[in-house]
Amino acid sequence: EEKLHIEGSNYSNSSIRFLNKANSNTDYWSLGVRDYGGTPEDEYFSFARNGATASMVITDDGNIGIGTTDPQKELDVKGPRADILLKSDAGNVDEGEVFGSVLFYNSDHSTAGGKRIGGAVKYVAQDSYGRGRLELATGTSNPPANYNDPADYSDSTITKMVITHEGRIGVN
């Protein structure tokens, strides 16, 4: 049985509003279902401020759009400068410690290298002063996966290129 049910009168707006009365009676965020094409198939889950175009949406096929209501990929970020910020809250770091990374996972278990991290872009501590290097890595040091092997999310990629904080480039 439903505990809370929110229903709109048409396809265009079924949402919860969070009103900030400290600033005005019109300053609010809404969280809900919006329509972008006139049919139920064209709805998306949205986060919007003051009824404006949604700041972030989740489409029915699972794509997330930030700055766009029509995301074309799993994560689609649009803006005059579409930055993605990865923050590490690590305190003291040692050389070689990874601050952050973007890992590319292959879930195709039909290939010899499948079901594992197959590539990476990493920011790695170059020294104990917080200076780092950018590493591009591919492949894996793990043995080939078998069909029934569990997914391997460990990063065992092999660094192929390094760009140091001084601008030096090393290719392996």
PDB file of C-alpha atoms in Angstrom:
ATOM      1  CA  GLU A   1       0.000   0.000   0.000  1.00  0.00           C
ATOM      2  CA  GLU A   2       1.290   3.464  -0.909  1.00  0.00           C
ATOM      3  CA  LYS A   3       2.136   5.773   1.980  1.00  0.00           C
ATOM      4  CA  LEU A   4       2.480   8.898  -0.152  1.00  0.00           C
ATOM      5  CA  HIS A   5       0.947   9.409  -3.566  1.00  0.00           C
ATOM      6  CA  ILE A   6       1.545  12.528  -5.663  1.00  0.00           C
ATOM      7  CA  GLU A   7      -0.476  13.032  -8.790  1.00  0.00           C
ATOM      8  CA  GLY A   8      -0.512  15.818 -11.344  1.00  0.00           C
ATOM      9  CA  SER A   9      -3.455  16.797 -13.526  1.00  0.00           C
ATOM     10  CA  ASN A  10      -1.504  16.204 -16.747  1.00  0.00           C
ATOM     11  CA  TYR A  11       1.852  14.892 -17.931  1.00  0.00           C
ATOM     12  CA  SER A  12       3.645  18.128 -17.268  1.00  0.00           C
ATOM     13  CA  ASN A  13       4.092  18.364 -13.520  1.00  0.00           C
ATOM     14  CA  SER A  14       3.816  15.934 -10.629  1.00  0.00           C
ATOM     15  CA  SER A  15       6.287  17.064  -8.034  1.00  0.00           C
ATOM     16  CA  ILE A  16       7.174  17.832  -4.457  1.00  0.00           C
ATOM     17  CA  ARG A  17       8.097  21.453  -3.810  1.00  0.00           C
ATOM     18  CA  PHE A  18      10.540  22.607  -1.172  1.00  0.00           C
ATOM     19  CA  LEU A  19       9.679  26.228  -0.417  1.00  0.00           C
ATOM     20  CA  ASN A  20      12.103  28.630   1.254  1.00  0.00           C
ATOM     21  CA  LYS A  21       9.896  31.177   3.018  1.00  0.00           C
ATOM     22  CA  ALA A  22      12.906  33.005   4.468  1.00  0.00           C
ATOM     23  CA  ASN A  23      13.673  34.566   1.067  1.00  0.00           C
ATOM     24  CA  SER A  24      10.214  34.799  -0.475  1.00  0.00           C
ATOM     25  CA  ASN A  25       7.139  32.731  -1.125  1.00  0.00           C
ATOM     26  CA  THR A  26       8.321  32.004  -4.658  1.00  0.00           C
ATOM     27  CA  ASP A  27      11.811  30.599  -4.038  1.00  0.00           C
ATOM     28  CA  TYR A  28      11.527  26.810  -4.268  1.00  0.00           C
ATOM     29  CA  TRP A  29      13.062  23.606  -5.567  1.00  0.00           C
ATOM     30  CA  SER A  30      10.895  20.912  -7.081  1.00  0.00           C
ATOM     31  CA  LEU A  31      11.557  17.222  -7.296  1.00  0.00           C
ATOM     32  CA  GLY A  32       9.285  15.203  -9.514  1.00  0.00           C
ATOM     33  CA  VAL A  33       8.114  14.056 -12.920  1.00  0.00           C
ATOM     34  CA  ARG A  34       8.181  16.406 -15.887  1.00  0.00           C
ATOM     35  CA  ASP A  35       7.136  16.008 -19.478  1.00  0.00           C
ATOM     36  CA  TYR A  36       9.201  16.997 -22.505  1.00  0.00           C
ATOM     37  CA  GLY A  37       7.106  15.631 -25.346  1.00  0.00           C
ATOM     38  CA  GLY A  38       3.428  15.431 -24.409  1.00  0.00           C
ATOM     39  CA  THR A  39       3.158  11.699 -23.713  1.00  0.00           C
ATOM     40  CA  PRO A  40       3.945   9.474 -20.729  1.00  0.00           C
ATOM     41  CA  GLU A  41       6.874   8.020 -22.705  1.00  0.00           C
ATOM     42  CA  ASP A  42       8.466  11.476 -22.780  1.00  0.00           C
ATOM     43  CA  GLU A  43       8.619  11.995 -19.020  1.00  0.00           C
ATOM     44  CA  TYR A  44      11.715  12.300 -16.882  1.00  0.00           C
ATOM     45  CA  PHE A  45      12.442  12.656 -13.183  1.00  0.00           C
ATOM     46  CA  SER A  46      13.692  16.170 -12.538  1.00  0.00           C
ATOM     47  CA  PHE A  47      15.270  18.566 -10.083  1.00  0.00           C
ATOM     48  CA  ALA A  48      14.369  22.174 -10.874  1.00  0.00           C
ATOM     49  CA  ARG A  49      14.378  25.577  -9.200  1.00  0.00           C
ATOM     50  CA  ASN A  50      11.445  28.000  -9.336  1.00  0.00           C
ATOM     51  CA  GLY A  51       9.741  26.114 -12.180  1.00  0.00           C
ATOM     52  CA  ALA A  52      12.617  26.728 -14.575  1.00  0.00           C
ATOM     53  CA  THR A  53      14.129  24.139 -16.889  1.00  0.00           C
ATOM     54  CA  ALA A  54      15.381  21.202 -14.862  1.00  0.00           C
ATOM     55  CA  SER A  55      18.934  21.421 -13.496  1.00  0.00           C
ATOM     56  CA  MET A  56      19.218  17.638 -13.446  1.00  0.00           C
ATOM     57  CA  VAL A  57      17.090  14.860 -14.904  1.00  0.00           C
ATOM     58  CA  ILE A  58      16.949  11.083 -14.871  1.00  0.00           C
ATOM     59  CA  THR A  59      15.279   9.604 -17.938  1.00  0.00           C
ATOM     60  CA  ASP A  60      13.259   6.397 -18.015  1.00  0.00           C
ATOM     61  CA  ASP A  61      16.201   4.579 -19.621  1.00  0.00           C
ATOM     62  CA  GLY A  62      18.478   5.612 -16.728  1.00  0.00           C
ATOM     63  CA  ASN A  63      20.473   8.384 -18.400  1.00  0.00           C
ATOM     64  CA  ILE A  64      21.378  11.319 -16.145  1.00  0.00           C
ATOM     65  CA  GLY A  65      21.466  14.823 -17.556  1.00  0.00           C
ATOM     66  CA  ILE A  66      23.046  17.777 -15.780  1.00  0.00           C
ATOM     67  CA  GLY A  67      22.362  21.007 -17.632  1.00  0.00           C
ATOM     68  CA  THR A  68      20.356  19.112 -20.270  1.00  0.00           C
ATOM     69  CA  THR A  69      16.899  17.547 -20.261  1.00  0.00           C
ATOM     70  CA  ASP A  70      17.798  15.167 -23.097  1.00  0.00           C
ATOM     71  CA  PRO A  71      20.863  13.195 -21.995  1.00  0.00           C
ATOM     72  CA  GLN A  72      22.354  11.147 -24.831  1.00  0.00           C
ATOM     73  CA  LYS A  73      24.638   8.971 -22.678  1.00  0.00           C
ATOM     74  CA  GLU A  74      24.543   7.479 -19.174  1.00  0.00           C
ATOM     75  CA  LEU A  75      25.984  10.760 -17.858  1.00  0.00           C
ATOM     76  CA  ASP A  76      25.584  13.854 -20.018  1.00  0.00           C
ATOM     77  CA  VAL A  77      26.906  17.141 -18.599  1.00  0.00           C
ATOM     78  CA  LYS A  78      26.184  20.322 -20.559  1.00  0.00           C
ATOM     79  CA  GLY A  79      27.220  23.870 -19.807  1.00  0.00           C
ATOM     80  CA  PRO A  80      29.423  26.717 -21.011  1.00  0.00           C
ATOM     81  CA  ARG A  81      32.221  24.869 -19.249  1.00  0.00           C
ATOM     82  CA  ALA A  82      31.191  21.314 -18.368  1.00  0.00           C
ATOM     83  CA  ASP A  83      33.624  20.429 -15.582  1.00  0.00           C
ATOM     84  CA  ILE A  84      33.456  17.318 -13.452  1.00  0.00           C
ATOM     85  CA  LEU A  85      35.225  17.669 -10.107  1.00  0.00           C
ATOM     86  CA  LEU A  86      36.629  14.661  -8.261  1.00  0.00           C
ATOM     87  CA  LYS A  87      37.670  15.569  -4.698  1.00  0.00           C
ATOM     88  CA  SER A  88      39.926  13.503  -2.503  1.00  0.00           C
ATOM     89  CA  ASP A  89      39.706  14.080   1.222  1.00  0.00           C
ATOM     90  CA  ALA A  90      42.887  12.108   1.888  1.00  0.00           C
ATOM     91  CA  GLY A  91      45.143  13.801   4.389  1.00  0.00           C
ATOM     92  CA  ASN A  92      48.823  13.012   4.163  1.00  0.00           C
ATOM     93  CA  VAL A  93      49.624  11.040   1.050  1.00  0.00           C
ATOM     94  CA  ASP A  94      52.598   9.007  -0.002  1.00  0.00           C
ATOM     95  CA  GLU A  95      54.125   8.881  -3.439  1.00  0.00           C
ATOM     96  CA  GLY A  96      52.171   6.522  -5.670  1.00  0.00           C
ATOM     97  CA  GLU A  97      48.870   6.876  -3.803  1.00  0.00           C
ATOM     98  CA  VAL A  98      45.893   7.440  -6.129  1.00  0.00           C
ATOM     99  CA  PHE A  99      43.953  10.659  -5.390  1.00  0.00           C
ATOM    100  CA  GLY A 100      41.193   9.913  -7.898  1.00  0.00           C
ATOM    101  CA  SER A 101      40.520   8.061 -11.086  1.00  0.00           C
ATOM    102  CA  VAL A 102      38.096   7.382 -13.880  1.00  0.00           C
ATOM    103  CA  LEU A 103      37.922   3.636 -14.406  1.00  0.00           C
ATOM    104  CA  PHE A 104      36.600   1.915 -17.520  1.00  0.00           C
ATOM    105  CA  TYR A 105      34.904  -1.405 -16.742  1.00  0.00           C
ATOM    106  CA  ASN A 106      34.321  -4.163 -19.306  1.00  0.00           C
ATOM    107  CA  SER A 107      31.369  -6.380 -18.402  1.00  0.00           C
ATOM    108  CA  ASP A 108      31.702  -8.543 -21.532  1.00  0.00           C
ATOM    109  CA  HIS A 109      32.561 -11.941 -20.069  1.00  0.00           C
ATOM    110  CA  SER A 110      32.793 -13.471 -23.544  1.00  0.00           C
ATOM    111  CA  THR A 111      36.232 -11.929 -24.074  1.00  0.00           C
ATOM    112  CA  ALA A 112      39.428 -13.119 -22.427  1.00  0.00           C
ATOM    113  CA  GLY A 113      39.931  -9.781 -20.681  1.00  0.00           C
ATOM    114  CA  GLY A 114      36.290  -9.189 -19.745  1.00  0.00           C
ATOM    115  CA  LYS A 115      34.505  -8.527 -16.450  1.00  0.00           C
ATOM    116  CA  ARG A 116      37.178  -6.246 -15.083  1.00  0.00           C
ATOM    117  CA  ILE A 117      38.651  -2.751 -15.149  1.00  0.00           C
ATOM    118  CA  GLY A 118      40.317  -2.470 -18.562  1.00  0.00           C
ATOM    119  CA  GLY A 119      41.466   1.148 -18.631  1.00  0.00           C
ATOM    120  CA  ALA A 120      41.963   4.128 -16.340  1.00  0.00           C
ATOM    121  CA  VAL A 121      42.870   7.789 -16.094  1.00  0.00           C
ATOM    122  CA  LYS A 122      44.402   8.378 -12.649  1.00  0.00           C
ATOM    123  CA  TYR A 123      45.721  11.299 -10.639  1.00  0.00           C
ATOM    124  CA  VAL A 124      48.540   9.889  -8.514  1.00  0.00           C
ATOM    125  CA  ALA A 125      50.659  11.515  -5.800  1.00  0.00           C
ATOM    126  CA  GLN A 126      54.102  12.293  -7.190  1.00  0.00           C
ATOM    127  CA  ASP A 127      55.522  13.369  -3.839  1.00  0.00           C
ATOM    128  CA  SER A 128      54.415  14.055  -0.267  1.00  0.00           C
ATOM    129  CA  TYR A 129      53.655  17.746  -1.010  1.00  0.00           C
ATOM    130  CA  GLY A 130      50.403  17.039  -2.845  1.00  0.00           C
ATOM    131  CA  ARG A 131      51.873  17.411  -6.307  1.00  0.00           C
ATOM    132  CA  GLY A 132      50.689  14.715  -8.629  1.00  0.00           C
ATOM    133  CA  ARG A 133      51.012  13.108 -11.992  1.00  0.00           C
ATOM    134  CA  LEU A 134      48.410  12.037 -14.500  1.00  0.00           C
ATOM    135  CA  GLU A 135      48.579   8.386 -15.512  1.00  0.00           C
ATOM    136  CA  LEU A 136      46.883   6.727 -18.473  1.00  0.00           C
ATOM    137  CA  ALA A 137      46.537   2.984 -18.016  1.00  0.00           C
ATOM    138  CA  THR A 138      45.198   0.113 -20.096  1.00  0.00           C
ATOM    139  CA  GLY A 139      45.109  -3.639 -19.963  1.00  0.00           C
ATOM    140  CA  THR A 140      45.342  -5.579 -16.760  1.00  0.00           C
ATOM    141  CA  SER A 141      47.885  -7.551 -14.800  1.00  0.00           C
ATOM    142  CA  ASN A 142      45.201 -10.081 -13.805  1.00  0.00           C
ATOM    143  CA  PRO A 143      44.963 -13.431 -15.578  1.00  0.00           C
ATOM    144  CA  PRO A 144      42.202 -13.851 -18.196  1.00  0.00           C
ATOM    145  CA  ALA A 145      38.690 -14.148 -16.770  1.00  0.00           C
ATOM    146  CA  ASN A 146      36.506 -17.195 -17.171  1.00  0.00           C
ATOM    147  CA  TYR A 147      32.780 -17.055 -17.906  1.00  0.00           C
ATOM    148  CA  ASN A 148      31.685 -17.832 -14.331  1.00  0.00           C
ATOM    149  CA  ASP A 149      34.293 -15.649 -12.598  1.00  0.00           C
ATOM    150  CA  PRO A 150      32.832 -12.909 -10.394  1.00  0.00           C
ATOM    151  CA  ALA A 151      33.166  -9.315 -11.526  1.00  0.00           C
ATOM    152  CA  ASP A 152      36.555  -7.800 -10.669  1.00  0.00           C
ATOM    153  CA  TYR A 153      36.363  -4.100  -9.770  1.00  0.00           C
ATOM    154  CA  SER A 154      39.952  -3.840  -8.541  1.00  0.00           C
ATOM    155  CA  ASP A 155      42.188  -1.523 -10.521  1.00  0.00           C
ATOM    156  CA  SER A 156      45.019  -3.682 -11.810  1.00  0.00           C
ATOM    157  CA  THR A 157      45.577  -1.675 -14.975  1.00  0.00           C
ATOM    158  CA  ILE A 158      49.092  -1.145 -16.299  1.00  0.00           C
ATOM    159  CA  THR A 159      50.321   2.448 -16.620  1.00  0.00           C
ATOM    160  CA  LYS A 160      51.266   3.229 -20.228  1.00  0.00           C
ATOM    161  CA  MET A 161      51.779   7.011 -20.085  1.00  0.00           C
ATOM    162  CA  VAL A 162      52.632   9.500 -17.333  1.00  0.00           C
ATOM    163  CA  ILE A 163      52.488  13.306 -17.322  1.00  0.00           C
ATOM    164  CA  THR A 164      54.284  14.755 -14.286  1.00  0.00           C
ATOM    165  CA  HIS A 165      53.419  18.026 -12.557  1.00  0.00           C
ATOM    166  CA  GLU A 166      56.548  19.493 -14.218  1.00  0.00           C
ATOM    167  CA  GLY A 167      55.104  18.655 -17.637  1.00  0.00           C
ATOM    168  CA  ARG A 168      57.381  15.740 -18.411  1.00  0.00           C
ATOM    169  CA  ILE A 169      55.835  12.929 -20.409  1.00  0.00           C
ATOM    170  CA  GLY A 170      56.810   9.302 -20.109  1.00  0.00           C
ATOM    171  CA  VAL A 171      55.516   6.561 -22.403  1.00  0.00           C
ATOM    172  CA  ASN A 172      55.874   2.907 -21.561  1.00  0.00           C
TER     173      ASN A 172
END
